[in-house]
Short mmCIF file of C-alpha atoms in Angstrom, two decimals:
data_model
loop_
_atom_site.label_atom_id
_atom_site.label_comp_id
_atom_site.label_asym_id
_atom_site.label_seq_id
_atom_site.Cartn_x
_atom_site.Cartn_y
_atom_site.Cartn_z
CA UNK A 488 37.51 100.78 175.01
CA UNK A 489 38.81 103.35 172.56
CA UNK A 490 42.16 101.50 172.44
CA UNK A 491 40.66 98.31 170.96
CA UNK A 492 40.34 98.22 167.17
CA UNK A 493 37.35 96.81 165.31
CA UNK A 494 39.68 94.18 163.79
CA UNK A 495 40.69 93.04 167.30
CA UNK A 496 37.04 92.90 168.38
CA UNK A 497 36.15 90.84 165.29
CA UNK A 498 39.06 88.44 165.82
CA UNK A 499 38.17 87.97 169.49
CA UNK A 500 34.48 87.41 168.71
CA UNK A 501 35.44 84.78 166.15
CA UNK A 502 37.88 83.00 168.47
CA UNK A 503 36.01 83.24 171.78
CA UNK A 504 32.35 83.26 170.72
CA UNK A 505 31.68 81.99 167.19
CA UNK A 506 34.07 79.02 167.08
CA UNK A 507 33.23 77.69 170.57
CA UNK A 508 29.46 78.10 170.10
CA UNK A 509 28.68 77.39 166.43
CA UNK A 510 29.38 73.81 165.27
CA UNK A 511 32.15 73.68 162.64
CA UNK A 512 29.85 72.01 160.09
CA UNK A 513 27.87 75.29 159.85
CA UNK A 514 30.93 77.43 159.12
CA UNK A 515 32.48 77.42 155.66
CA UNK A 516 33.83 79.80 153.00
CA UNK A 517 30.25 80.94 152.22
CA UNK A 518 29.51 81.97 155.82
CA UNK A 519 29.01 85.72 156.20
CA UNK A 520 30.13 87.32 159.44
CA UNK A 521 28.80 90.74 160.44
CA UNK A 522 30.72 91.91 163.47
CA UNK A 523 30.13 95.57 164.23
CA UNK A 524 29.31 96.31 160.56
CA UNK A 525 28.87 100.01 161.31
CA UNK A 526 32.28 100.25 162.95
CA UNK A 527 33.43 100.67 166.52
CA UNK A 528 30.85 101.47 169.16
CA UNK A 529 32.70 103.24 171.95
CA UNK A 530 30.13 105.33 173.79
CA UNK A 531 27.46 103.18 175.37
CA UNK A 532 24.97 103.31 178.19
CA UNK A 533 22.81 106.34 178.96
CA UNK A 534 25.22 108.71 177.19
CA UNK A 535 24.36 107.16 173.84
CA UNK A 536 20.91 105.67 174.32
CA UNK A 537 18.72 106.75 177.19
CA UNK A 538 15.76 104.74 175.94
CA UNK A 539 13.64 107.86 175.62
CA UNK A 540 12.74 107.58 171.94
CA UNK A 541 9.15 106.51 172.26
CA UNK A 542 6.36 104.58 173.87
CA UNK A 543 6.52 100.90 174.55
CA UNK A 544 6.44 99.08 171.20
CA UNK A 545 3.53 96.89 172.20
CA UNK A 546 1.36 100.02 172.64
CA UNK A 547 2.18 101.20 169.12
CA UNK A 548 1.69 97.86 167.39
CA UNK A 549 -0.43 94.80 168.07
CA UNK A 550 -0.97 94.69 171.82
CA UNK A 551 0.12 91.30 173.07
CA UNK A 552 -0.69 89.39 169.87
CA UNK A 553 2.51 89.53 167.79
CA UNK A 554 6.18 89.13 168.58
CA UNK A 555 8.21 92.31 168.79
CA UNK A 556 11.92 93.02 168.76
CA UNK A 557 11.81 95.84 171.25
CA UNK A 558 12.60 98.97 169.23
CA UNK A 559 10.16 101.84 169.58
CA UNK A 560 8.34 103.27 166.57
CA UNK A 561 7.16 106.57 168.02
CA UNK A 562 9.77 109.24 168.46
CA UNK A 563 12.03 107.92 165.70
CA UNK A 564 12.31 109.24 162.20
CA UNK A 565 11.36 106.97 159.33
CA UNK A 566 14.97 106.19 158.38
CA UNK A 567 15.28 104.05 161.51
CA UNK A 568 14.40 100.45 160.75
CA UNK A 569 12.56 100.10 164.05
CA UNK A 570 9.93 102.26 162.40
CA UNK A 571 10.26 101.75 158.63
CA UNK A 572 10.95 98.01 158.98
CA UNK A 573 7.85 97.57 161.12
CA UNK A 574 5.76 99.39 158.54
CA UNK A 575 7.24 97.23 155.76
CA UNK A 576 6.52 94.02 157.70
CA UNK A 577 2.89 95.11 158.19
CA UNK A 578 2.58 96.01 154.49
CA UNK A 579 3.99 92.64 153.42
CA UNK A 580 1.81 90.62 155.81
CA UNK A 581 -1.36 92.43 154.73
CA UNK A 582 -0.42 91.96 151.08
CA UNK A 583 0.25 88.23 151.48
CA UNK A 584 -3.13 87.69 153.16
CA UNK A 585 -5.10 89.95 150.79
CA UNK A 586 -3.53 88.30 147.74
CA UNK A 587 -4.61 84.88 148.97
CA UNK A 588 -1.23 83.35 149.85
CA UNK A 589 -2.35 82.68 153.43
CA UNK A 590 -5.16 83.43 155.86
CA UNK A 591 -2.89 84.74 158.60
CA UNK A 592 0.75 85.71 158.73
CA UNK A 593 3.57 87.35 160.62
CA UNK A 594 6.60 88.84 158.86
CA UNK A 595 9.87 89.33 160.70
CA UNK A 596 12.65 91.55 159.35
CA UNK A 597 16.04 91.76 161.05
CA UNK A 598 18.41 94.63 160.28
CA UNK A 599 21.97 95.42 161.33
CA UNK A 600 23.38 98.92 161.48
CA UNK A 601 25.59 99.50 158.47
CA UNK A 602 23.95 96.91 156.19
CA UNK A 603 21.40 97.99 153.60
CA UNK A 604 19.49 94.72 153.23
CA UNK A 605 17.83 92.84 156.08
CA UNK A 606 19.99 90.11 157.58
CA UNK A 607 16.93 87.93 157.84
CA UNK A 608 13.41 87.79 156.40
CA UNK A 609 10.93 85.32 157.88
CA UNK A 610 7.31 84.59 157.00
CA UNK A 611 5.16 82.50 159.34
CA UNK A 612 1.65 81.72 158.09
CA UNK A 613 0.72 79.71 161.18
CA UNK A 614 -0.11 76.79 158.93
CA UNK A 615 -2.53 78.78 156.76
CA UNK A 616 -0.43 78.86 153.56
CA UNK A 617 -2.75 78.23 150.60
CA UNK A 618 -0.01 77.09 148.17
CA UNK A 619 -1.27 79.69 145.68
CA UNK A 620 0.66 79.47 142.41
CA UNK A 621 2.38 76.38 143.82
CA UNK A 622 4.11 78.43 146.52
CA UNK A 623 4.67 76.66 149.81
CA UNK A 624 5.37 78.68 152.95
CA UNK A 625 9.15 78.28 152.47
CA UNK A 626 8.78 79.92 149.02
CA UNK A 627 7.06 83.03 150.35
CA UNK A 628 10.29 84.55 151.71
CA UNK A 629 11.89 84.41 148.26
CA UNK A 630 8.80 86.01 146.74
CA UNK A 631 8.78 88.75 149.39
CA UNK A 632 12.46 89.51 148.73
CA UNK A 633 11.66 89.75 145.00
CA UNK A 634 8.48 91.85 145.20
CA UNK A 635 9.45 94.24 148.04
CA UNK A 636 12.67 96.25 148.16
CA UNK A 637 13.47 96.05 151.87
CA UNK A 638 16.40 98.45 151.97
CA UNK A 639 15.49 101.19 154.50
CA UNK A 640 15.78 104.04 151.97
CA UNK A 641 13.55 102.18 149.52
CA UNK A 642 10.94 101.50 152.20
CA UNK A 643 10.94 105.20 153.10
CA UNK A 644 10.48 106.11 149.43
CA UNK A 645 7.87 103.44 148.60
CA UNK A 646 5.72 104.21 151.66
CA UNK A 647 6.38 107.95 151.34
CA UNK A 648 7.44 108.21 154.97
CA UNK A 649 9.07 111.64 154.73
CA UNK A 650 5.67 113.32 154.66
CA UNK A 651 4.49 115.07 157.85
CA UNK A 652 2.03 112.28 158.77
CA UNK A 653 3.42 110.88 161.99
CA UNK A 654 1.31 113.01 164.33
CA UNK A 655 -1.62 110.71 163.54
CA UNK A 656 0.36 107.76 164.91
CA UNK A 657 0.66 109.46 168.31
CA UNK A 658 -2.75 108.12 169.34
CA UNK A 659 -4.51 104.83 168.57
CA UNK A 660 -1.38 103.05 167.31
CA UNK A 661 0.29 102.66 163.96
CA UNK A 662 -1.51 99.63 162.56
CA UNK A 663 -5.03 98.52 161.73
CA UNK A 664 -6.26 102.00 160.79
CA UNK A 665 -7.55 103.10 157.42
CA UNK A 666 -5.90 106.53 157.36
CA UNK A 667 -5.20 107.58 153.77
CA UNK A 668 -1.65 108.59 154.71
CA UNK A 669 -0.77 105.17 156.14
CA UNK A 670 0.51 103.53 152.95
CA UNK A 671 1.70 100.49 154.91
CA UNK A 672 -1.99 99.61 155.32
CA UNK A 673 -2.53 99.57 151.53
CA UNK A 674 -2.30 96.17 149.88
CA UNK A 675 0.28 95.64 147.15
CA UNK A 676 -0.73 93.34 144.32
CA UNK A 677 1.77 90.48 144.21
#
């Protein structure tokens, strides 16, 4: 409703959702709360998002092999983290495997509208972590956050996503292709 302020929404979420659901031992002065970080969201439903931005994500990515959050890649510009974040996750995973940190891996990045850094970074090596340089799987996230700038604007710049290259992604998917323009398929030395 347009009459309800973002402060009221935040207070109600805290009182009626967070406190009843999250055990008190997990909430302290260091806990960060992101409740509508981009501000009020008044217009919803088909007026704001008709779901017509692109193909099904599974078609554009890995088929049925990897988990997917649901946002389409095709039809969105590169500033949208559905697209740029997916490219960054692919780039990171390929780089971790190629640099010998694991034999197999999945990288998950979670973004919130209005926040520049991902809310969550997860690396799952499916038990194939090699402990290269003494790094256990739990250490890989810290390394990823150090070696890759995961702010959307930095991903766009690093992978040069403003170039007119997206037509090639319209067929045969976005990943696993050796197109020169697809910088997310190029391994970064880490």
